[in-house]
């Protein structure tokens, strides 16, 4: 992906600067930065070409404390109509909004992406880097958008928009979401291209004997080994049930609780080529960031996995947890099939 694509980027930090101190205060307490009176101003800076009615639609969505980086199909259709643009072009035009969520303290390279699900809903994603830790822990914007759609239960993905051609790692990750490569990759100034055209001779799930990829989500019937009334444990278990772990057969899930009591869940999402897989904590962070949250908001992290899994997420989860929420203790709960 060329840096040129990002010359005119407006980062979340720039947005915070233009919104002023009140927005900074809100961001510090974990409220999405648009959840105040000045959010329309913020949208004006991020999406200057958008009409006022479109900005109002987006402001209403972002204002909802439950906002999760999803633009429902009806709203997306209204935005397309208002902007007199196609569904595909709208996704490209919304990239700066997705990009404004990027957290990239290592590279300062802010990437945003959107995917469209079979439902017509749009999902934003941004890259997330883990300060002081292995570069391999970074979540790419395309992975972030895809896993956001995954966690919302999309049955398939039809298109992905990003500012420059997705890197090889992302192409491989997207292959698991759309085996056969039917998903359209949308980039500015280029005609839509199927994934199969930019990832020929793909190493797909079929190579390891799988009949389908990550979507639609298949649930594993897991239960907690010892019962608990804590909704965070239930969230971690639910995320583990929904994980895509056909290669290790080691489902796992994470629940993150914020100081304000919100719970974000993240499922483990494996890839046939192993390395582009997303750990459950990475997926849960995608949810937190898509809502406008920050690492400082994290007050509890729970990992649910099998008692004696073939592979365990404990070490990686605790390493990332220590980097982003050092005062929080990782809770681990065992699940059984
Ligand atoms: N990045 C993406 O988000 N998508 C790509 O396809 C290329 C790279 C991110 C990863 C890392 O946070 C930063 O950009 C520098 O590579
Ligand atoms: Zn990538």
mmCIF file of C-alpha atoms and ligand atoms in Angstrom:
data_model
loop_
_atom_site.group_PDB
_atom_site.id
_atom_site.type_symbol
_atom_site.label_atom_id
_atom_site.label_comp_id
_atom_site.label_asym_id
_atom_site.label_seq_id
_atom_site.Cartn_x
_atom_site.Cartn_y
_atom_site.Cartn_z
ATOM 1 C CA UNK A 1 0.000 0.000 0.000
ATOM 2 C CA UNK A 2 1.567 3.278 -1.002
ATOM 3 C CA UNK A 3 2.058 6.072 1.486
ATOM 4 C CA UNK A 4 0.715 8.441 -1.166
ATOM 5 C CA UNK A 5 -2.777 7.252 -0.404
ATOM 6 C CA UNK A 6 -2.433 8.734 3.029
ATOM 7 C CA UNK A 7 -1.169 12.191 2.159
ATOM 8 C CA UNK A 8 -4.514 13.795 2.783
ATOM 9 C CA UNK A 9 -5.458 11.576 5.666
ATOM 10 C CA UNK A 10 -7.153 13.061 8.659
ATOM 11 C CA UNK A 11 -6.165 11.057 11.659
ATOM 12 C CA UNK A 12 -8.147 10.691 14.821
ATOM 13 C CA UNK A 13 -5.505 12.856 16.481
ATOM 14 C CA UNK A 14 -6.049 15.634 13.935
ATOM 15 C CA UNK A 15 -9.764 15.342 14.527
ATOM 16 C CA UNK A 16 -9.264 15.602 18.262
ATOM 17 C CA UNK A 17 -7.144 18.684 17.698
ATOM 18 C CA UNK A 18 -9.784 20.379 15.597
ATOM 19 C CA UNK A 19 -12.515 19.447 18.028
ATOM 20 C CA UNK A 20 -10.623 21.027 20.889
ATOM 21 C CA UNK A 21 -10.211 20.235 24.562
ATOM 22 C CA UNK A 22 -13.764 19.130 25.323
ATOM 23 C CA UNK A 23 -13.477 16.380 22.770
ATOM 24 C CA UNK A 24 -10.095 15.409 24.185
ATOM 25 C CA UNK A 25 -11.677 15.121 27.605
ATOM 26 C CA UNK A 26 -14.394 12.898 26.205
ATOM 27 C CA UNK A 27 -11.868 10.759 24.394
ATOM 28 C CA UNK A 28 -9.893 10.355 27.597
ATOM 29 C CA UNK A 29 -12.960 9.002 29.396
ATOM 30 C CA UNK A 30 -13.674 6.606 26.578
ATOM 31 C CA UNK A 31 -16.705 8.263 25.034
ATOM 32 C CA UNK A 32 -16.657 8.125 21.252
ATOM 33 C CA UNK A 33 -15.324 11.493 20.166
ATOM 34 C CA UNK A 34 -18.451 12.238 18.211
ATOM 35 C CA UNK A 35 -20.747 11.697 21.158
ATOM 36 C CA UNK A 36 -21.030 15.362 21.918
ATOM 37 C CA UNK A 37 -22.429 18.472 20.344
ATOM 38 C CA UNK A 38 -19.344 19.067 18.211
ATOM 39 C CA UNK A 39 -19.445 15.702 16.453
ATOM 40 C CA UNK A 40 -20.923 17.192 13.285
ATOM 41 C CA UNK A 41 -17.959 19.576 13.162
ATOM 42 C CA UNK A 42 -15.682 16.566 13.451
ATOM 43 C CA UNK A 43 -17.467 14.840 10.608
ATOM 44 C CA UNK A 44 -17.163 18.029 8.582
ATOM 45 C CA UNK A 45 -13.377 17.750 8.856
ATOM 46 C CA UNK A 46 -13.264 14.013 8.195
ATOM 47 C CA UNK A 47 -15.812 13.939 5.376
ATOM 48 C CA UNK A 48 -15.743 17.485 3.976
ATOM 49 C CA UNK A 49 -17.492 16.544 0.734
ATOM 50 C CA UNK A 50 -20.460 14.933 2.449
ATOM 51 C CA UNK A 51 -23.747 16.836 2.530
ATOM 52 C CA UNK A 52 -25.264 17.994 5.813
ATOM 53 C CA UNK A 53 -28.100 15.390 5.702
ATOM 54 C CA UNK A 54 -25.503 12.626 5.305
ATOM 55 C CA UNK A 55 -23.413 13.984 8.143
ATOM 56 C CA UNK A 56 -26.514 14.054 10.316
ATOM 57 C CA UNK A 57 -27.191 10.368 9.553
ATOM 58 C CA UNK A 58 -23.632 9.489 10.512
ATOM 59 C CA UNK A 59 -23.643 11.736 13.583
ATOM 60 C CA UNK A 60 -26.808 9.983 14.808
ATOM 61 C CA UNK A 61 -25.174 6.570 14.374
ATOM 62 C CA UNK A 62 -21.926 7.614 16.047
ATOM 63 C CA UNK A 63 -23.791 9.314 18.870
ATOM 64 C CA UNK A 64 -25.290 5.978 19.963
ATOM 65 C CA UNK A 65 -23.146 4.640 22.842
ATOM 66 C CA UNK A 66 -23.785 1.147 21.435
ATOM 67 C CA UNK A 67 -22.278 2.135 18.070
ATOM 68 C CA UNK A 68 -20.024 -0.692 16.946
ATOM 69 C CA UNK A 69 -18.565 0.351 13.617
ATOM 70 C CA UNK A 70 -21.636 -0.838 11.698
ATOM 71 C CA UNK A 71 -23.583 1.315 9.251
ATOM 72 C CA UNK A 72 -26.894 -0.479 8.674
ATOM 73 C CA UNK A 73 -27.943 -1.116 5.043
ATOM 74 C CA UNK A 74 -30.835 1.375 5.176
ATOM 75 C CA UNK A 75 -28.520 4.142 6.341
ATOM 76 C CA UNK A 76 -25.921 3.182 3.740
ATOM 77 C CA UNK A 77 -28.614 3.372 1.032
ATOM 78 C CA UNK A 78 -29.709 6.795 2.307
ATOM 79 C CA UNK A 79 -26.090 7.996 2.249
ATOM 80 C CA UNK A 80 -25.676 6.732 -1.340
ATOM 81 C CA UNK A 81 -28.841 8.566 -2.381
ATOM 82 C CA UNK A 82 -27.842 11.798 -0.617
ATOM 83 C CA UNK A 83 -24.353 11.720 -2.089
ATOM 84 C CA UNK A 84 -25.645 10.636 -5.496
ATOM 85 C CA UNK A 85 -23.144 7.815 -5.555
ATOM 86 C CA UNK A 86 -23.057 4.037 -5.898
ATOM 87 C CA UNK A 87 -22.815 1.583 -2.994
ATOM 88 C CA UNK A 88 -19.202 0.800 -3.975
ATOM 89 C CA UNK A 89 -18.135 4.444 -4.307
ATOM 90 C CA UNK A 90 -19.792 5.300 -1.005
ATOM 91 C CA UNK A 91 -17.538 2.756 0.701
ATOM 92 C CA UNK A 92 -14.470 4.443 -0.783
ATOM 93 C CA UNK A 93 -15.756 7.852 0.284
ATOM 94 C CA UNK A 94 -16.228 6.629 3.860
ATOM 95 C CA UNK A 95 -12.614 5.448 4.205
ATOM 96 C CA UNK A 96 -11.510 8.638 6.053
ATOM 97 C CA UNK A 97 -14.139 7.904 8.716
ATOM 98 C CA UNK A 98 -12.767 4.368 9.204
ATOM 99 C CA UNK A 99 -9.230 5.744 9.139
ATOM 100 C CA UNK A 100 -9.989 8.177 11.955
ATOM 101 C CA UNK A 101 -10.132 5.181 14.326
ATOM 102 C CA UNK A 102 -6.603 4.026 13.460
ATOM 103 C CA UNK A 103 -4.221 3.498 16.367
ATOM 104 C CA UNK A 104 -0.731 3.266 14.916
ATOM 105 C CA UNK A 105 1.851 4.548 17.457
ATOM 106 C CA UNK A 106 4.659 2.463 15.907
ATOM 107 C CA UNK A 107 4.279 3.235 12.210
ATOM 108 C CA UNK A 108 2.210 6.443 12.289
ATOM 109 C CA UNK A 109 0.672 4.935 9.161
ATOM 110 C CA UNK A 110 -3.079 5.287 9.571
ATOM 111 C CA UNK A 111 -5.187 2.877 7.558
ATOM 112 C CA UNK A 112 -8.983 2.629 7.300
ATOM 113 C CA UNK A 113 -11.101 0.073 5.486
ATOM 114 C CA UNK A 114 -14.761 -0.869 5.084
ATOM 115 C CA UNK A 115 -16.438 -4.120 4.194
ATOM 116 C CA UNK A 116 -19.990 -4.761 3.017
ATOM 117 C CA UNK A 117 -21.763 -7.823 4.284
ATOM 118 C CA UNK A 118 -24.358 -9.915 2.459
ATOM 119 C CA UNK A 119 -26.970 -8.024 4.535
ATOM 120 C CA UNK A 120 -25.856 -4.749 2.888
ATOM 121 C CA UNK A 121 -24.591 -3.406 6.208
ATOM 122 C CA UNK A 122 -21.178 -1.685 6.154
ATOM 123 C CA UNK A 123 -18.456 -2.221 8.758
ATOM 124 C CA UNK A 124 -15.494 0.025 9.434
ATOM 125 C CA UNK A 125 -12.036 -1.166 10.409
ATOM 126 C CA UNK A 126 -8.709 0.490 11.189
ATOM 127 C CA UNK A 127 -5.218 -0.762 11.899
ATOM 128 C CA UNK A 128 -4.312 -1.307 15.543
ATOM 129 C CA UNK A 129 -0.698 -1.548 16.701
ATOM 130 C CA UNK A 130 0.339 -2.863 20.119
ATOM 131 C CA UNK A 131 2.825 -0.425 21.690
ATOM 132 C CA UNK A 132 6.208 -1.888 22.570
ATOM 133 C CA UNK A 133 5.332 -5.327 21.250
ATOM 134 C CA UNK A 134 5.986 -7.599 18.310
ATOM 135 C CA UNK A 135 4.906 -6.095 14.955
ATOM 136 C CA UNK A 136 3.089 -9.365 14.296
ATOM 137 C CA UNK A 137 0.492 -8.383 16.921
ATOM 138 C CA UNK A 138 -0.751 -5.517 14.729
ATOM 139 C CA UNK A 139 -4.230 -5.858 13.268
ATOM 140 C CA UNK A 140 -4.459 -4.546 9.705
ATOM 141 C CA UNK A 141 -7.377 -2.298 8.765
ATOM 142 C CA UNK A 142 -8.767 -4.907 6.361
ATOM 143 C CA UNK A 143 -8.614 -7.599 9.058
ATOM 144 C CA UNK A 144 -10.278 -5.186 11.442
ATOM 145 C CA UNK A 145 -13.187 -4.492 9.066
ATOM 146 C CA UNK A 146 -13.618 -8.207 8.236
ATOM 147 C CA UNK A 147 -13.544 -9.305 11.874
ATOM 148 C CA UNK A 148 -15.991 -6.532 12.771
ATOM 149 C CA UNK A 149 -18.416 -7.987 10.183
ATOM 150 C CA UNK A 150 -17.671 -11.504 11.489
ATOM 151 C CA UNK A 151 -18.559 -10.509 15.062
ATOM 152 C CA UNK A 152 -21.827 -9.018 13.793
ATOM 153 C CA UNK A 153 -22.779 -12.394 12.311
ATOM 154 C CA UNK A 154 -22.530 -11.511 8.611
ATOM 155 C CA UNK A 155 -23.110 -14.624 6.495
ATOM 156 C CA UNK A 156 -20.734 -13.503 3.725
ATOM 157 C CA UNK A 157 -18.777 -10.459 2.579
ATOM 158 C CA UNK A 158 -19.416 -8.879 -0.807
ATOM 159 C CA UNK A 159 -16.925 -5.977 -0.981
ATOM 160 C CA UNK A 160 -13.955 -4.439 0.807
ATOM 161 C CA UNK A 161 -12.784 -0.849 0.294
ATOM 162 C CA UNK A 162 -9.332 0.409 1.267
ATOM 163 C CA UNK A 163 -7.118 3.356 0.260
ATOM 164 C CA UNK A 164 -4.492 1.232 -1.502
ATOM 165 C CA UNK A 165 -4.243 -2.391 -2.592
ATOM 166 C CA UNK A 166 -4.351 -4.718 0.441
ATOM 167 C CA UNK A 167 -1.011 -6.232 1.451
ATOM 168 C CA UNK A 168 -0.295 -9.936 0.964
ATOM 169 C CA UNK A 169 -1.077 -10.760 4.595
ATOM 170 C CA UNK A 170 -4.527 -9.167 4.233
ATOM 171 C CA UNK A 171 -5.218 -10.879 0.910
ATOM 172 C CA UNK A 172 -4.551 -14.181 2.667
ATOM 173 C CA UNK A 173 -6.769 -13.201 5.616
ATOM 174 C CA UNK A 174 -9.605 -12.128 3.292
ATOM 175 C CA UNK A 175 -9.333 -15.463 1.438
ATOM 176 C CA UNK A 176 -10.571 -17.217 4.597
ATOM 177 C CA UNK A 177 -13.565 -14.828 4.655
ATOM 178 C CA UNK A 178 -14.358 -15.391 0.971
ATOM 179 C CA UNK A 179 -12.807 -18.656 -0.255
ATOM 180 C CA UNK A 180 -12.793 -18.674 -4.030
ATOM 181 C CA UNK A 181 -12.109 -14.946 -3.981
ATOM 182 C CA UNK A 182 -15.536 -13.632 -5.060
ATOM 183 C CA UNK A 183 -15.338 -10.596 -2.755
ATOM 184 C CA UNK A 184 -14.777 -7.308 -4.640
ATOM 185 C CA UNK A 185 -11.735 -5.291 -3.645
ATOM 186 C CA UNK A 186 -12.405 -1.575 -4.119
ATOM 187 C CA UNK A 187 -9.535 0.898 -4.271
ATOM 188 C CA UNK A 188 -9.594 4.533 -5.466
ATOM 189 C CA UNK A 189 -9.135 5.173 -9.189
ATOM 190 C CA UNK A 190 -9.197 1.488 -10.079
ATOM 191 C CA UNK A 191 -12.026 -0.719 -11.293
ATOM 192 C CA UNK A 192 -13.363 -3.178 -8.702
ATOM 193 C CA UNK A 193 -11.310 -6.379 -8.722
ATOM 194 C CA UNK A 194 -12.246 -9.766 -7.364
ATOM 195 C CA UNK A 195 -9.901 -11.050 -4.655
ATOM 196 C CA UNK A 196 -9.152 -14.007 -6.947
ATOM 197 C CA UNK A 197 -7.621 -11.602 -9.488
ATOM 198 C CA UNK A 198 -5.150 -10.152 -6.965
ATOM 199 C CA UNK A 199 -4.564 -13.445 -5.136
ATOM 200 C CA UNK A 200 -4.310 -16.023 -7.897
ATOM 201 C CA UNK A 201 -3.564 -19.654 -7.043
ATOM 202 C CA UNK A 202 -4.692 -18.908 -3.511
ATOM 203 C CA UNK A 203 -3.846 -21.167 -0.581
ATOM 204 C CA UNK A 204 -7.391 -21.515 0.694
ATOM 205 C CA UNK A 205 -9.218 -23.475 3.402
ATOM 206 C CA UNK A 206 -9.685 -26.397 0.946
ATOM 207 C CA UNK A 207 -5.918 -27.039 1.109
ATOM 208 C CA UNK A 208 -6.418 -28.319 4.665
ATOM 209 C CA UNK A 209 -9.599 -30.179 3.806
ATOM 210 C CA UNK A 210 -12.156 -27.528 4.745
ATOM 211 C CA UNK A 211 -15.396 -27.188 2.792
ATOM 212 C CA UNK A 212 -15.964 -23.571 3.861
ATOM 213 C CA UNK A 213 -14.090 -20.612 5.263
ATOM 214 C CA UNK A 214 -14.799 -18.456 8.286
ATOM 215 C CA UNK A 215 -18.284 -17.426 7.134
ATOM 216 C CA UNK A 216 -21.020 -18.090 7.924
ATOM 217 C CA UNK A 217 -20.011 -18.410 11.560
ATOM 218 C CA UNK A 218 -20.447 -21.957 12.879
ATOM 219 C CA UNK A 219 -21.078 -22.295 16.583
ATOM 220 C CA UNK A 220 -19.396 -24.905 18.775
ATOM 221 C CA UNK A 221 -21.501 -26.074 21.696
ATOM 222 C CA UNK A 222 -19.256 -25.022 24.584
ATOM 223 C CA UNK A 223 -20.108 -24.500 28.238
ATOM 224 C CA UNK A 224 -18.190 -23.153 31.206
ATOM 225 C CA UNK A 225 -16.600 -25.861 33.374
ATOM 226 C CA UNK A 226 -17.635 -24.047 36.548
ATOM 227 C CA UNK A 227 -20.737 -21.901 36.438
ATOM 228 C CA UNK A 228 -20.513 -18.154 36.960
ATOM 229 C CA UNK A 229 -23.010 -15.334 36.884
ATOM 230 C CA UNK A 230 -20.433 -12.832 35.578
ATOM 231 C CA UNK A 231 -21.658 -11.506 32.220
ATOM 232 C CA UNK A 232 -18.020 -11.021 31.171
ATOM 233 C CA UNK A 233 -17.443 -14.776 31.482
ATOM 234 C CA UNK A 234 -20.616 -15.389 29.471
ATOM 235 C CA UNK A 235 -19.351 -12.949 26.807
ATOM 236 C CA UNK A 236 -15.967 -14.698 26.592
ATOM 237 C CA UNK A 237 -17.719 -18.082 26.342
ATOM 238 C CA UNK A 238 -20.091 -16.799 23.650
ATOM 239 C CA UNK A 239 -17.123 -15.451 21.665
ATOM 240 C CA UNK A 240 -15.358 -18.830 22.027
ATOM 241 C CA UNK A 241 -18.492 -20.633 20.765
ATOM 242 C CA UNK A 242 -18.406 -18.439 17.673
ATOM 243 C CA UNK A 243 -14.707 -18.821 16.966
ATOM 244 C CA UNK A 244 -13.373 -20.168 13.672
ATOM 245 C CA UNK A 245 -10.759 -22.681 14.780
ATOM 246 C CA UNK A 246 -10.996 -25.612 12.356
ATOM 247 C CA UNK A 247 -7.205 -26.028 12.053
ATOM 248 C CA UNK A 248 -6.238 -26.200 15.753
ATOM 249 C CA UNK A 249 -9.665 -27.297 16.992
ATOM 250 C CA UNK A 250 -8.985 -24.984 19.922
ATOM 251 C CA UNK A 251 -11.851 -22.482 20.093
ATOM 252 C CA UNK A 252 -11.328 -19.448 22.300
ATOM 253 C CA UNK A 253 -12.909 -16.110 23.030
ATOM 254 C CA UNK A 254 -12.213 -12.914 24.934
ATOM 255 C CA UNK A 255 -14.463 -10.495 26.753
ATOM 256 C CA UNK A 256 -13.248 -6.973 27.515
ATOM 257 C CA UNK A 257 -15.070 -4.856 30.075
ATOM 258 C CA UNK A 258 -14.635 -1.098 30.103
ATOM 259 C CA UNK A 259 -14.752 1.228 33.093
ATOM 260 C CA UNK A 260 -18.199 2.319 31.882
ATOM 261 C CA UNK A 261 -19.424 -1.267 32.000
ATOM 262 C CA UNK A 262 -19.511 -1.958 28.258
ATOM 263 C CA UNK A 263 -18.520 -5.451 27.197
ATOM 264 C CA UNK A 264 -16.756 -6.180 23.909
ATOM 265 C CA UNK A 265 -16.336 -9.721 22.711
ATOM 266 C CA UNK A 266 -13.766 -11.192 20.371
ATOM 267 C CA UNK A 267 -13.630 -14.614 18.748
ATOM 268 C CA UNK A 268 -10.475 -16.401 17.699
ATOM 269 C CA UNK A 269 -10.410 -16.380 13.848
ATOM 270 C CA UNK A 270 -7.970 -18.825 12.276
ATOM 271 C CA UNK A 271 -6.496 -18.716 8.806
ATOM 272 C CA UNK A 272 -5.504 -21.746 6.760
ATOM 273 C CA UNK A 273 -1.991 -20.257 6.441
ATOM 274 C CA UNK A 274 -1.892 -19.914 10.257
ATOM 275 C CA UNK A 275 0.047 -16.632 10.640
ATOM 276 C CA UNK A 276 -2.671 -14.193 9.538
ATOM 277 C CA UNK A 277 -5.024 -15.651 12.212
ATOM 278 C CA UNK A 278 -6.487 -13.180 14.729
ATOM 279 C CA UNK A 279 -6.251 -14.011 18.435
ATOM 280 C CA UNK A 280 -9.450 -13.505 20.419
ATOM 281 C CA UNK A 281 -8.020 -10.459 22.212
ATOM 282 C CA UNK A 282 -7.145 -8.823 18.868
ATOM 283 C CA UNK A 283 -10.734 -9.354 17.676
ATOM 284 C CA UNK A 284 -12.130 -7.937 20.928
ATOM 285 C CA UNK A 285 -9.873 -4.878 20.541
ATOM 286 C CA UNK A 286 -11.358 -4.341 17.079
ATOM 287 C CA UNK A 287 -14.778 -4.016 18.757
ATOM 288 C CA UNK A 288 -13.478 -1.624 21.411
ATOM 289 C CA UNK A 289 -11.729 0.601 18.863
ATOM 290 C CA UNK A 290 -14.670 0.551 16.402
ATOM 291 C CA UNK A 291 -16.829 1.951 19.219
ATOM 292 C CA UNK A 292 -14.382 4.831 19.692
ATOM 293 C CA UNK A 293 -12.874 3.330 22.842
ATOM 294 C CA UNK A 294 -9.211 3.304 23.820
ATOM 295 C CA UNK A 295 -6.953 0.866 25.677
ATOM 296 C CA UNK A 296 -7.212 3.119 28.756
ATOM 297 C CA UNK A 297 -10.901 2.175 29.005
ATOM 298 C CA UNK A 298 -10.148 -1.505 29.672
ATOM 299 C CA UNK A 299 -11.035 -2.572 33.222
ATOM 300 C CA UNK A 300 -11.196 -6.367 32.850
ATOM 301 C CA UNK A 301 -10.156 -9.022 30.318
ATOM 302 C CA UNK A 302 -11.409 -12.611 30.364
ATOM 303 C CA UNK A 303 -10.202 -15.426 28.122
ATOM 304 C CA UNK A 304 -12.334 -18.540 27.649
ATOM 305 C CA UNK A 305 -10.743 -21.628 26.126
ATOM 306 C CA UNK A 306 -10.774 -25.418 26.464
ATOM 307 C CA UNK A 307 -9.182 -26.917 29.575
ATOM 308 C CA UNK A 308 -6.492 -28.765 27.617
ATOM 309 C CA UNK A 309 -6.481 -27.175 24.174
ATOM 310 C CA UNK A 310 -4.114 -28.269 21.410
ATOM 311 C CA UNK A 311 -2.941 -24.675 21.312
ATOM 312 C CA UNK A 312 -3.493 -22.069 24.019
ATOM 313 C CA UNK A 313 -4.069 -18.310 23.739
ATOM 314 C CA UNK A 314 -2.979 -17.672 27.348
ATOM 315 C CA UNK A 315 0.560 -16.405 26.686
ATOM 316 C CA UNK A 316 -0.249 -14.172 23.705
ATOM 317 C CA UNK A 317 -3.358 -12.791 25.400
ATOM 318 C CA UNK A 318 -1.458 -11.928 28.566
ATOM 319 C CA UNK A 319 1.446 -10.389 26.648
ATOM 320 C CA UNK A 320 -0.872 -8.084 24.705
ATOM 321 C CA UNK A 321 -2.939 -7.403 27.839
ATOM 322 C CA UNK A 322 0.236 -6.358 29.711
ATOM 323 C CA UNK A 323 1.148 -3.938 26.915
ATOM 324 C CA UNK A 324 -2.239 -2.216 26.719
ATOM 325 C CA UNK A 325 -3.768 -2.625 30.192
ATOM 326 C CA UNK A 326 -0.878 -3.216 32.612
ATOM 327 C CA UNK A 327 -2.952 -2.805 35.783
ATOM 328 C CA UNK A 328 -5.619 -5.295 34.707
ATOM 329 C CA UNK A 329 -5.278 -8.981 35.601
ATOM 330 C CA UNK A 330 -6.167 -11.524 32.914
ATOM 331 C CA UNK A 331 -8.928 -13.861 34.046
ATOM 332 C CA UNK A 332 -9.026 -17.287 32.429
ATOM 333 C CA UNK A 333 -12.104 -19.487 32.395
ATOM 334 C CA UNK A 334 -12.225 -23.067 31.166
ATOM 335 C CA UNK A 335 -14.797 -24.323 28.724
ATOM 336 C CA UNK A 336 -15.736 -27.837 27.686
ATOM 337 C CA UNK A 337 -17.527 -29.256 24.662
HETATM 338 N N1 LIG B 1 -1.428 -1.966 7.229
HETATM 339 C C1 LIG B 1 -2.751 -2.183 7.018
HETATM 340 O O1 LIG B 1 -3.580 -1.889 7.894
HETATM 341 N N2 LIG B 1 -3.148 -2.744 5.842
HETATM 342 C C2 LIG B 1 -2.305 -3.085 4.824
HETATM 343 O O2 LIG B 1 -2.707 -3.779 3.915
HETATM 344 C C3 LIG B 1 -0.918 -2.589 4.885
HETATM 345 C C4 LIG B 1 -0.414 -2.304 6.255
HETATM 346 C C5 LIG B 1 -0.991 -1.425 8.524
HETATM 347 C C6 LIG B 1 -0.249 -2.410 9.398
HETATM 348 C C7 LIG B 1 0.604 -1.515 10.243
HETATM 349 O O3 LIG B 1 -0.182 -1.049 11.329
HETATM 350 C C8 LIG B 1 0.903 -0.337 9.338
HETATM 351 O O4 LIG B 1 -0.107 -0.351 8.319
HETATM 352 C C9 LIG B 1 2.279 -0.378 8.689
HETATM 353 O O5 LIG B 1 2.453 -1.536 7.992
HETATM 354 ZN ZN1 LIG B 2 -2.513 -5.835 5.294
#
